[in-house]
mmCIF file of C-alpha atoms in Angstrom:
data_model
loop_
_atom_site.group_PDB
_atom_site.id
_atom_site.type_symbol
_atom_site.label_atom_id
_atom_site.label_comp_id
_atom_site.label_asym_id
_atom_site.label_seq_id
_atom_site.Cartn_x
_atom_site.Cartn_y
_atom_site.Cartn_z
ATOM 1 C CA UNK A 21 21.316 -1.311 -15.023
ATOM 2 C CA UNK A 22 24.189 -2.103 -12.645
ATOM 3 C CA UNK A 23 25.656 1.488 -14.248
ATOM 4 C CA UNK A 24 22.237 3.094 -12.640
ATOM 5 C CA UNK A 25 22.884 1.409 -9.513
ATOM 6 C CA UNK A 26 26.194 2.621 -8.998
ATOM 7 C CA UNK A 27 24.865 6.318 -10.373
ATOM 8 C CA UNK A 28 21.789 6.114 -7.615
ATOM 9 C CA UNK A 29 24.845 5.972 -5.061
ATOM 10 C CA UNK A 30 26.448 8.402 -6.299
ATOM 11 C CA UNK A 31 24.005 10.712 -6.392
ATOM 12 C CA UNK A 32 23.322 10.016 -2.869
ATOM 13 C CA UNK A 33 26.691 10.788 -1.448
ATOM 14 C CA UNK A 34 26.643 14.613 -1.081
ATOM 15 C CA UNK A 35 30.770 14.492 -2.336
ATOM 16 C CA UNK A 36 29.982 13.261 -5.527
ATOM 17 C CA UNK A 37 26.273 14.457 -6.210
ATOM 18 C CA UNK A 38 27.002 16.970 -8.746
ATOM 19 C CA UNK A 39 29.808 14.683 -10.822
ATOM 20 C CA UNK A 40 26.980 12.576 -10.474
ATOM 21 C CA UNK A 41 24.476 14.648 -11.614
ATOM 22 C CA UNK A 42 26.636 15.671 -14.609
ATOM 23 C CA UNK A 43 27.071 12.208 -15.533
ATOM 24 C CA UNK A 44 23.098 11.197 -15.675
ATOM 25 C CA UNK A 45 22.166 14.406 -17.446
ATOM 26 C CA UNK A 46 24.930 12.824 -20.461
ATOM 27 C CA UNK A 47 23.370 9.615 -20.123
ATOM 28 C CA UNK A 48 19.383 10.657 -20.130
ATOM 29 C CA UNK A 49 18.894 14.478 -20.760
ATOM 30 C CA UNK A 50 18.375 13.424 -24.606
ATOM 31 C CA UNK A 51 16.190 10.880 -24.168
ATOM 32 C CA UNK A 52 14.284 12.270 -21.761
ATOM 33 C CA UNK A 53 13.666 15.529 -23.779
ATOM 34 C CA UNK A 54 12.013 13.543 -26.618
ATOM 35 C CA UNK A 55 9.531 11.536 -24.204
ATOM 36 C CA UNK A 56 8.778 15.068 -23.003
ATOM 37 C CA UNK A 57 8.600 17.076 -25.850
ATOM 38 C CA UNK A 58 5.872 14.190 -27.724
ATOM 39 C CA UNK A 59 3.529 15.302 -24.732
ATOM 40 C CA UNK A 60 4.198 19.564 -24.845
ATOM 41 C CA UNK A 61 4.605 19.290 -28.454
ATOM 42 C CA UNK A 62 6.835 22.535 -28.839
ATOM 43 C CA UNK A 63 10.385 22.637 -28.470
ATOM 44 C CA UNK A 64 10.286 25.361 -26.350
ATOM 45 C CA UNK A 65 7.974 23.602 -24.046
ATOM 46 C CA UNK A 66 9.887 20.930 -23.802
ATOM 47 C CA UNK A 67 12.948 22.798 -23.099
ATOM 48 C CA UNK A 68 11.114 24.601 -19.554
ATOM 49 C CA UNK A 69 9.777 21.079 -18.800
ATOM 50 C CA UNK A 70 12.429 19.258 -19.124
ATOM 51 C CA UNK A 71 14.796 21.890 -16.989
ATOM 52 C CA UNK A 72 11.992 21.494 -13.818
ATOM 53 C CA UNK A 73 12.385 17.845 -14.744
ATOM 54 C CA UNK A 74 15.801 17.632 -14.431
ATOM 55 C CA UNK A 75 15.629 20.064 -11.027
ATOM 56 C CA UNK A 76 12.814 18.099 -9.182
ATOM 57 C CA UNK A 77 15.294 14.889 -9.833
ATOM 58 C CA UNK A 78 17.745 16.411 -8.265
ATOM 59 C CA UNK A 79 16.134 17.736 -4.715
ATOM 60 C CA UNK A 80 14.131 14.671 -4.850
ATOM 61 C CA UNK A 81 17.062 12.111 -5.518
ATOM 62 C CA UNK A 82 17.560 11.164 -1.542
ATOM 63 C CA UNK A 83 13.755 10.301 -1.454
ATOM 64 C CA UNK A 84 14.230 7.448 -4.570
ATOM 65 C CA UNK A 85 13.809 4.073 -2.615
ATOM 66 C CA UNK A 86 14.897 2.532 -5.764
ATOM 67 C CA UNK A 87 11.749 0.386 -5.665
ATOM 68 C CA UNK A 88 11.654 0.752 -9.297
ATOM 69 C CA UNK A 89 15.151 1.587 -11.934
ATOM 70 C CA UNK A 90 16.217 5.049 -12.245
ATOM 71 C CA UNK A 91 15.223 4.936 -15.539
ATOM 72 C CA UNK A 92 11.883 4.436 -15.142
ATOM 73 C CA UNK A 93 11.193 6.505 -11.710
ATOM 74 C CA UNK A 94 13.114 9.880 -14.140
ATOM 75 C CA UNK A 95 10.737 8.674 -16.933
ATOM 76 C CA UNK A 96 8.092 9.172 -14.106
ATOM 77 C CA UNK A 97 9.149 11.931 -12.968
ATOM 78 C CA UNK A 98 9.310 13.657 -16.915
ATOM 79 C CA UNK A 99 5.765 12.255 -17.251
ATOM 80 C CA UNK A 100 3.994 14.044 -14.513
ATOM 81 C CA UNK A 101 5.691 17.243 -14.939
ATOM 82 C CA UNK A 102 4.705 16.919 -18.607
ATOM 83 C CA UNK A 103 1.210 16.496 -18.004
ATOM 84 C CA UNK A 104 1.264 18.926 -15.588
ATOM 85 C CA UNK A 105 2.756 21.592 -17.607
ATOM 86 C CA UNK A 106 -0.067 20.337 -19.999
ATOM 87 C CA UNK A 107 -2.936 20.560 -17.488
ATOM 88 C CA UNK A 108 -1.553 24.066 -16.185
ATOM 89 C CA UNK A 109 -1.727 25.709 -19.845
ATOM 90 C CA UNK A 110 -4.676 23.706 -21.008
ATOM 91 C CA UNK A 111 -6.668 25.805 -18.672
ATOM 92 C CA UNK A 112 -5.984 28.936 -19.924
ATOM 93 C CA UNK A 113 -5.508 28.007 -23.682
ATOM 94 C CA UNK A 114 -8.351 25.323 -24.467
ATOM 95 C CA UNK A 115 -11.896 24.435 -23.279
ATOM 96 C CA UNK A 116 -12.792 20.890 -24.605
ATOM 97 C CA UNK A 117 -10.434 17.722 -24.977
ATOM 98 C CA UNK A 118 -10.939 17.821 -29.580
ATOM 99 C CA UNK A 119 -10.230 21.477 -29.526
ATOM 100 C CA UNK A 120 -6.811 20.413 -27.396
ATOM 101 C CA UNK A 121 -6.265 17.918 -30.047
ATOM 102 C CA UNK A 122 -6.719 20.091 -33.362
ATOM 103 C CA UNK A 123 -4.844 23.015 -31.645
ATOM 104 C CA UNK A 124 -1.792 20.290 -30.715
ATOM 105 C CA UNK A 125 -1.225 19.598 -34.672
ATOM 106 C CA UNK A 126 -1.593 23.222 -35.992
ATOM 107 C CA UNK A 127 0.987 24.194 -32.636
ATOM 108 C CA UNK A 128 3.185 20.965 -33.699
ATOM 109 C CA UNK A 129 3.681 22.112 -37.786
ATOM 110 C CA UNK A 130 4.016 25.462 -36.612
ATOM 111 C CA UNK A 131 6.736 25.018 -34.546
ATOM 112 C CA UNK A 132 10.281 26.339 -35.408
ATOM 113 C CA UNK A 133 11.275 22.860 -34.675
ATOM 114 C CA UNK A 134 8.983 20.767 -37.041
ATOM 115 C CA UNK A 135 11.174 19.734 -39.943
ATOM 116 C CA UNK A 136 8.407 17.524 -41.158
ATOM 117 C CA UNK A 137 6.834 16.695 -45.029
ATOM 118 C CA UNK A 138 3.695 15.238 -45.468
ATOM 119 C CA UNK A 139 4.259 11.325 -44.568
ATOM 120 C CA UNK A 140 5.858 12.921 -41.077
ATOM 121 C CA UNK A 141 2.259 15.350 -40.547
ATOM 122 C CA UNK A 142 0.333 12.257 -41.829
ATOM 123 C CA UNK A 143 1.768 9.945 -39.034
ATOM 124 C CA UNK A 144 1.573 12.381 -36.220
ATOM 125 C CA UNK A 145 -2.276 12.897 -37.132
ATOM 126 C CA UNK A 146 -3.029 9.399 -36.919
ATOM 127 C CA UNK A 147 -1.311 8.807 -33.531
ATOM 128 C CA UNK A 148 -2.706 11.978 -32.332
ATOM 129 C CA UNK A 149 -5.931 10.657 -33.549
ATOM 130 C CA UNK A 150 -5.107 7.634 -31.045
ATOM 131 C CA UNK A 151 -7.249 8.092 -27.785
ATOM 132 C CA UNK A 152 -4.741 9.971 -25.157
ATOM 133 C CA UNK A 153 -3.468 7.041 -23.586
ATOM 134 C CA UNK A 154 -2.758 4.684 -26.582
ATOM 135 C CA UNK A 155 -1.044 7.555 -28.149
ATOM 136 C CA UNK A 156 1.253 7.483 -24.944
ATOM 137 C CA UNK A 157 2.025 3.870 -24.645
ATOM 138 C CA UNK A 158 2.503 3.537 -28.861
ATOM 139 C CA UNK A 159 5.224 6.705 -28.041
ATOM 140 C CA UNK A 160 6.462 4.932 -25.305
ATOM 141 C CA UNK A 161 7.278 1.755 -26.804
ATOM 142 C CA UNK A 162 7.686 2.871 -30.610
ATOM 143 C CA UNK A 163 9.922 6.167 -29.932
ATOM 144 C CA UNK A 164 11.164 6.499 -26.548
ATOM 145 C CA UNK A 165 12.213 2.389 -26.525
ATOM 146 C CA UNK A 166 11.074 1.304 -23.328
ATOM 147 C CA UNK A 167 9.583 -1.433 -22.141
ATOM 148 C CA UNK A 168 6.144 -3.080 -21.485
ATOM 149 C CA UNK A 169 6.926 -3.273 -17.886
ATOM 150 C CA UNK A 170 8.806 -0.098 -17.666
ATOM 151 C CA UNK A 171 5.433 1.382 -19.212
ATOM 152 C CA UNK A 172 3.470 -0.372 -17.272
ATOM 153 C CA UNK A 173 5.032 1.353 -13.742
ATOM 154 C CA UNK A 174 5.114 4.886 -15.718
ATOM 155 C CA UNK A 175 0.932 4.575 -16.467
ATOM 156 C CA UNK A 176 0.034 2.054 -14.201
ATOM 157 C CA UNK A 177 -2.039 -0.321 -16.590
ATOM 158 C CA UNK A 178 -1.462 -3.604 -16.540
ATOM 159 C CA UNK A 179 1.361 -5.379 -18.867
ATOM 160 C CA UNK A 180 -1.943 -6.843 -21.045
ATOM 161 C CA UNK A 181 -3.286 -4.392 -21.866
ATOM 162 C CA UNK A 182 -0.721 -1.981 -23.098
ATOM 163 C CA UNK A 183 0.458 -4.943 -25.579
ATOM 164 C CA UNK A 184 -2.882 -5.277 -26.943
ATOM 165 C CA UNK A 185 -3.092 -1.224 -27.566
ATOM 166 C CA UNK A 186 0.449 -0.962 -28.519
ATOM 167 C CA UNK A 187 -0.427 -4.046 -31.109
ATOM 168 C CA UNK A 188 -3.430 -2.426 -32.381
ATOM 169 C CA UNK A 189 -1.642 1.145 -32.604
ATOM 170 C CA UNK A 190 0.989 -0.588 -34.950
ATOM 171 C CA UNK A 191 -1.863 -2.119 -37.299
ATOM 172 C CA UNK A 192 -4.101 0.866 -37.841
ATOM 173 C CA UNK A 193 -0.839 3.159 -38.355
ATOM 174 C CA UNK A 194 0.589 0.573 -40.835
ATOM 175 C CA UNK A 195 -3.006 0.271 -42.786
ATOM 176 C CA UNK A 196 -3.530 3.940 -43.098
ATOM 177 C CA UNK A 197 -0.377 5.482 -43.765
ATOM 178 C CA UNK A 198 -0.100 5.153 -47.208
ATOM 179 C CA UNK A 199 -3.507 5.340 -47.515
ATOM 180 C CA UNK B 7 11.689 10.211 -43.891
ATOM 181 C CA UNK B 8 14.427 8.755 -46.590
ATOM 182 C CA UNK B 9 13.318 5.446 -44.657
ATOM 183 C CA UNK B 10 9.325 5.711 -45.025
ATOM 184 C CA UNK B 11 10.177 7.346 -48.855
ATOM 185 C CA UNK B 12 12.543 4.355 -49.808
ATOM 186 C CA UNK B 13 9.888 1.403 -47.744
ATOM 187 C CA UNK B 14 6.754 1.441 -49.701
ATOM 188 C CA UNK B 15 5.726 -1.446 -48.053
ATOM 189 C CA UNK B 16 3.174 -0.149 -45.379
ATOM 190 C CA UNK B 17 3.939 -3.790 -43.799
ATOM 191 C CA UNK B 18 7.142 -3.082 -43.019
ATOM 192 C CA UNK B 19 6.660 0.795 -42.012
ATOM 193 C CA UNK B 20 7.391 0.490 -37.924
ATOM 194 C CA UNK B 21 9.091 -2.616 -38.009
ATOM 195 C CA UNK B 22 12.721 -1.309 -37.560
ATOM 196 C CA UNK B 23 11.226 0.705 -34.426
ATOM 197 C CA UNK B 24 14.334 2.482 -32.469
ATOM 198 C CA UNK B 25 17.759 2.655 -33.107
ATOM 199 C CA UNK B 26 20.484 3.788 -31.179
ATOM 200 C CA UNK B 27 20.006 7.637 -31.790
ATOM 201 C CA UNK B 28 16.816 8.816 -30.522
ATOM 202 C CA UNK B 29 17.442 11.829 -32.049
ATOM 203 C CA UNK B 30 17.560 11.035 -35.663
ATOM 204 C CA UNK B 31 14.385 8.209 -34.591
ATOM 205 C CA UNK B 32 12.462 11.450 -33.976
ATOM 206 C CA UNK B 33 13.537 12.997 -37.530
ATOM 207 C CA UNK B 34 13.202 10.370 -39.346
ATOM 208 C CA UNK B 35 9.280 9.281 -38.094
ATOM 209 C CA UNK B 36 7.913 12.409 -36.753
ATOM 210 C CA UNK B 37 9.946 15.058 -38.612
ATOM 211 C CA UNK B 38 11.117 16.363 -35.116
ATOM 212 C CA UNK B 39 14.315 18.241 -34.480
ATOM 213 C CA UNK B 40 15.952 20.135 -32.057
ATOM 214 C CA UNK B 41 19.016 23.011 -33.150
ATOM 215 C CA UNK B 42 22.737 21.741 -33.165
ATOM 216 C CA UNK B 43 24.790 21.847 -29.684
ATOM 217 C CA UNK B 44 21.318 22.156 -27.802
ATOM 218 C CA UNK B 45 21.608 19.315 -25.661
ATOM 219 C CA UNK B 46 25.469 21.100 -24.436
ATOM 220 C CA UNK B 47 23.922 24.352 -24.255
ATOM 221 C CA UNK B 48 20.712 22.818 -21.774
ATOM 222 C CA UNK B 49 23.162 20.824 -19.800
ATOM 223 C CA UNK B 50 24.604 23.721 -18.680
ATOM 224 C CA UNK B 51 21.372 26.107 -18.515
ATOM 225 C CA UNK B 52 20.139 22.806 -15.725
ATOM 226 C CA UNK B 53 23.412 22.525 -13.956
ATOM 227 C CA UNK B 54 23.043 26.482 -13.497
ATOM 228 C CA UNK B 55 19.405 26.747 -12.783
ATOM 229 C CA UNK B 56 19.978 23.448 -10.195
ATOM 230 C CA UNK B 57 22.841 26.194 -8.497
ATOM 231 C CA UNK B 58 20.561 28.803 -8.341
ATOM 232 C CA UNK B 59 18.048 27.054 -6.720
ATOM 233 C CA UNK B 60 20.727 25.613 -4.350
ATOM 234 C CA UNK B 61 21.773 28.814 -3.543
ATOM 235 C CA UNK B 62 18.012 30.290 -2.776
ATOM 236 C CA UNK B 63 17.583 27.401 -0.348
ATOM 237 C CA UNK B 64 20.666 28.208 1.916
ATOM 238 C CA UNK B 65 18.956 30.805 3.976
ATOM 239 C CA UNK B 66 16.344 28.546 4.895
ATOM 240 C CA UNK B 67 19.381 26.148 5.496
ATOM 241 C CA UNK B 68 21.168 28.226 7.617
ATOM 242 C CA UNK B 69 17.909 29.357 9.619
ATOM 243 C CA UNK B 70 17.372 25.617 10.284
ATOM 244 C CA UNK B 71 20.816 24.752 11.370
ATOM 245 C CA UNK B 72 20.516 28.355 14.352
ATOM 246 C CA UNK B 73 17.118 26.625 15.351
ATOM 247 C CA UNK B 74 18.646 23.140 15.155
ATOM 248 C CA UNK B 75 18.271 22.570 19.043
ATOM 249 C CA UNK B 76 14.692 23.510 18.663
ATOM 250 C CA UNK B 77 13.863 20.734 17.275
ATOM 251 C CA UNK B 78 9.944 19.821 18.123
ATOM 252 C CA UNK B 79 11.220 17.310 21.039
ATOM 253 C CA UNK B 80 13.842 19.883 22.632
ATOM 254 C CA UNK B 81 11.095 22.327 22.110
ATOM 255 C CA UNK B 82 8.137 20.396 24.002
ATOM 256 C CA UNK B 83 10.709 19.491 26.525
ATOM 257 C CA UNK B 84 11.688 23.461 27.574
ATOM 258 C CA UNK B 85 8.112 24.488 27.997
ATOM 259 C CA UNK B 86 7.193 20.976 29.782
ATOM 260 C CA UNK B 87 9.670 22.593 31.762
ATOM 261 C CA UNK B 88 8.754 25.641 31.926
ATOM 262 C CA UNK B 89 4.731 24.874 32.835
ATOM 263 C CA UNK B 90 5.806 22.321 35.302
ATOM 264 C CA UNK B 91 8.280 25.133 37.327
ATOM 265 C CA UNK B 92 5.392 27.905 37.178
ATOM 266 C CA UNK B 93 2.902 25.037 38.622
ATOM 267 C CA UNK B 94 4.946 24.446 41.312
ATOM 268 C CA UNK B 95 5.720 28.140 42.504
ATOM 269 C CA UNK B 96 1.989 28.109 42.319
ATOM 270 C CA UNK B 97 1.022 25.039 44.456
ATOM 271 C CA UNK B 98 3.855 26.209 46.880
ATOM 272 C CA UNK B 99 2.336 29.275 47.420
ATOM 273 C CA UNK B 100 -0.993 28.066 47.566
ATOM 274 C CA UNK B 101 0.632 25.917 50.095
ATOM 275 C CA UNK B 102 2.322 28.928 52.113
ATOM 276 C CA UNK B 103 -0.872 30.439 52.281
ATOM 277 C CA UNK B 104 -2.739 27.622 53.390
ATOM 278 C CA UNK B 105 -0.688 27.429 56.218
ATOM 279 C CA UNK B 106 -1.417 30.931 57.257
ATOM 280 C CA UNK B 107 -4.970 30.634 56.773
ATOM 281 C CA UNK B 108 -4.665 27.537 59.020
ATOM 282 C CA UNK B 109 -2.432 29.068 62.163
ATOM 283 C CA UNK B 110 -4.428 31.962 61.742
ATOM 284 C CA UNK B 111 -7.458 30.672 62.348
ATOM 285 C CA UNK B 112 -6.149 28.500 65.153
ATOM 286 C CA UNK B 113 -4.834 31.120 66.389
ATOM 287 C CA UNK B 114 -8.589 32.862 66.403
ATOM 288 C CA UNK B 115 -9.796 29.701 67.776
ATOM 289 C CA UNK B 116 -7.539 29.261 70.992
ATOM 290 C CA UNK B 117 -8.340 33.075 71.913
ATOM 291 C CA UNK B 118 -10.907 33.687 74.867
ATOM 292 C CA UNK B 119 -13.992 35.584 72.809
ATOM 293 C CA UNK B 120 -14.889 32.557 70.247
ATOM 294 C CA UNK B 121 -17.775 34.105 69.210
ATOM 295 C CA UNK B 122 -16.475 37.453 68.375
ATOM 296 C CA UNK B 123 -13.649 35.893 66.637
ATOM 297 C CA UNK B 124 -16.267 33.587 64.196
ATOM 298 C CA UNK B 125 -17.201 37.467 62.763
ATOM 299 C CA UNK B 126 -13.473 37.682 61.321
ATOM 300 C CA UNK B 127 -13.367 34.754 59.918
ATOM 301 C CA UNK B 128 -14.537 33.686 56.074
ATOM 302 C CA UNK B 129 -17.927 31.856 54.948
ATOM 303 C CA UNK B 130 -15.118 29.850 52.890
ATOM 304 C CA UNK B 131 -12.938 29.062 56.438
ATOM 305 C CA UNK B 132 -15.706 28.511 59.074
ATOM 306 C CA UNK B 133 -16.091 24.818 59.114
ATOM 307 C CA UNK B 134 -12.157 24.935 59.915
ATOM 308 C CA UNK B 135 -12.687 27.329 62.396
ATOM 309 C CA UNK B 136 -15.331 25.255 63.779
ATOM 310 C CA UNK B 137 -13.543 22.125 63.958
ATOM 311 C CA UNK B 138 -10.487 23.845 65.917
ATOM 312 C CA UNK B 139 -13.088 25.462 67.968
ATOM 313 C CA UNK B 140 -14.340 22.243 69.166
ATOM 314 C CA UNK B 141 -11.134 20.599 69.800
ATOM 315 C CA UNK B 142 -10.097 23.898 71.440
ATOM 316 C CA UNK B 143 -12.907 24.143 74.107
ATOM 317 C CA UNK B 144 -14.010 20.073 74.308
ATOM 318 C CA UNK B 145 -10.280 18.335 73.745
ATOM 319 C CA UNK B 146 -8.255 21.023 75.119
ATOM 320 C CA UNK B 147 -10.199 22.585 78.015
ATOM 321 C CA UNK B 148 -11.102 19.270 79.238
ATOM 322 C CA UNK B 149 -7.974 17.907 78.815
ATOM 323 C CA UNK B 150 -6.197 21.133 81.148
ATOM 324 C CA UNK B 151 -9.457 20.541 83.705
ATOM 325 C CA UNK B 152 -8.950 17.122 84.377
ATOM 326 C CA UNK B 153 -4.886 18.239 85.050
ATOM 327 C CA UNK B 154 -5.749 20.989 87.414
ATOM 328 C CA UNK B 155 -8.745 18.552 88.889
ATOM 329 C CA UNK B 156 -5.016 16.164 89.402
ATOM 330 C CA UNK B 157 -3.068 19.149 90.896
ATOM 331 C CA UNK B 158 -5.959 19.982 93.154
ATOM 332 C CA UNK B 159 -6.089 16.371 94.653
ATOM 333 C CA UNK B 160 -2.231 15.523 95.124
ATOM 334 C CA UNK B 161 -1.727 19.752 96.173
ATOM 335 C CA UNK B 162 -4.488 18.613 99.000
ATOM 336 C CA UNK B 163 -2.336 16.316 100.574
ATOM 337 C CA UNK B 164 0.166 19.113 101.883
ATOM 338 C CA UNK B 165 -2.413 21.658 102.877
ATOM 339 C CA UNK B 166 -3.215 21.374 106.529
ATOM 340 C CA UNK B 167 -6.465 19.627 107.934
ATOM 341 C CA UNK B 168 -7.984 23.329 109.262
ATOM 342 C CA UNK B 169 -7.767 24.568 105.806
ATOM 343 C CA UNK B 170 -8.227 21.534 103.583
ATOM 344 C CA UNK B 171 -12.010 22.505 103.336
ATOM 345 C CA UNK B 172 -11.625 25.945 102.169
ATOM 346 C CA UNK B 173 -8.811 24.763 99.960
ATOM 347 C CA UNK B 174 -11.444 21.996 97.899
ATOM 348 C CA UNK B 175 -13.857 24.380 97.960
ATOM 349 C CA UNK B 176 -12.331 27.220 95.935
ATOM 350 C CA UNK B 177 -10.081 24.918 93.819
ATOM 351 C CA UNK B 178 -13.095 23.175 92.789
ATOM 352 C CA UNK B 179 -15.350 25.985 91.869
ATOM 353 C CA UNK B 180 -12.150 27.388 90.348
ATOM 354 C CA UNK B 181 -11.815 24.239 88.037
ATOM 355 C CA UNK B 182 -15.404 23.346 87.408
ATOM 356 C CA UNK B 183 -16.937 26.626 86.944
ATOM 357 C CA UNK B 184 -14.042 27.896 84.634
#
């Protein structure tokens, strides 16, 4: 954390913004493309998301009052651009919220980037048979390896209550997978 | 999935949850993947993208910096400024005018036909009028009456006895009737 710190002021000082810059995108570009690309589903999605994430952190950088880390204000950040991007498409593309959800497997296995067999396409139907906002705390915690709190500031729900549906996304997954 | 594949135990399925390469967590549970070198190649497609977009903002930059003075303070300040000079060349001409309005109609007042004067003067300017007329022929007149009534008395004393009558007489018709 103390490494974010010193990045934060960094990124702050005009001399050594774009060192700076270069430096976070090493540290979180990766990491922040996965979190993104589990909400857009395609690669290619992911890929325009994550550049308008990457530019809105940079002309909004002076504005962080580092109330929160950096970690999870970029996490934020990759969030509501994702949904977003979602919401802006899902207008044109889709009509109902199950219609969304069958059209976000069939776009997932079709993707260039799927690389999956059938355990893989039985595990992303049951979290995407999650309801939308266990399926993004269980990816949250399970895949992207942050934590309750960290979550908690992302979705705004309280600590409880994303244990309990993180808890309970772990069970059903583990009882119907090899099912 | 060699994990999943290898782990038959459904117990045990998430337990090892996330390792230290994100990348190969993704492949391994979701059968995610990205192509090789991506991450290189869309470091530099950002760093360029973040230039462009620097570059499209400099106009606006440099149109702030020649307007920098006009900042909304400097700005309310110059026409504050601005209204409170053109007020004031107003109210001082108001003022001139005034003035004129004001000797002129004195200057109507303190003439010998009053009455034919009041026609020249303005619905607007007649209660002025009036008022100087009244200290014109009561405060005035009276005033230069009693002074020549004065003159008449001390002048008296040097006229001689045979023609002190005639003298009063004429002086004091003289003063009282005019």
């Amino acid at each position: 954390m103390n490494k974010d710190v010193e990045l934060v002021k960094k990124l702050k000082d005009v001399t050594q913004k774009d060192a700076a810059f270069s430096e976070l995108l090493d540290v979180y570009q990766e990491r922040l493309y996965w979190h993104i690309r589990k909400i857009v589903t395609t690669h290619e999605n992911a890929d325009d998301v994550l550049q308008n994430t990457f530019i809105r952190i940079y002309k909004s950088i002076q504005n962080f009052q580092e109330k929160s880390t950096l970690h999870t204000w970029m996490y934020r950040i990759a969030y509501n651009e994702s949904i977003r991007f979602l919401e802006k498409n899902n207008k044109k593309s889709y009509d109902n919220i199950d219609a969304i959800s069958e059209s976000h497997l069939e776009v997932l296995f079709d993707d260039a980037y799927f690389d999956g067999d059938e355990i893989h396409k039985k595990l992303n139907s049951i979290i995407d048979g999650f309801k939308i906002k266990q399926k993004r705390i269980f990816q949250m915690k399970y895949f992207d390896d942050l934590s309750f709190r960290q979550i908690s500031e992302i979705l705004e729900v309280p600590e409880s209550t994303l244990k309990s549906s993180y808890y309970s996304s772990v069970k059903t997954i583990e009882e119907k997978i090899f099912l | 999935m060699e994990k999943s594949t290898k782990n038959n135990n459904k117990k045990s399925f998430l337990k090892e949850g996330f390792k230290s390469d994100i990348s190969k967590h993704h492949k391994e549970y979701l059968g995610t993947t990205v192509s090789e070198g991506y991450f290189a190649k869309s470091k530099m497609s950002i760093l360029d993208k973040i230039k462009e977009e620097e570059i499209k903002e400099m106009p606006k930059t440099t149109k702030k910096q020649i307007v920098f003075w006009m900042k909304p303070q400097f700005r309310f300040m110059a026409a504050a400024s601005v209204v409170f000079i053109f007020a004031l060349t107003i109210w001082l001409q108001k003022a001139d005018n005034n003035t004129i309005n004001e000797n002129n109609i004195e200057f109507l007042a303190f003439s010998d036909d009053v009455l034919i004067n009041s026609l020249l003067v303005e619905d607007a300017e007649m209660d002025l009028f009036a008022d100087a007329t009244i200290i014109n022929e009561i405060l005035i007149k009276a005033e230069l009456s009693e002074q020549k009534m004065d003159d008449l008395f001390l002048n008296s004393l040097f006229v001689e006895d045979s023609l002190i009558d005639n003298y009063t007489d004429d002086g004091f018709l003289e003063t009282i009737i005019l």
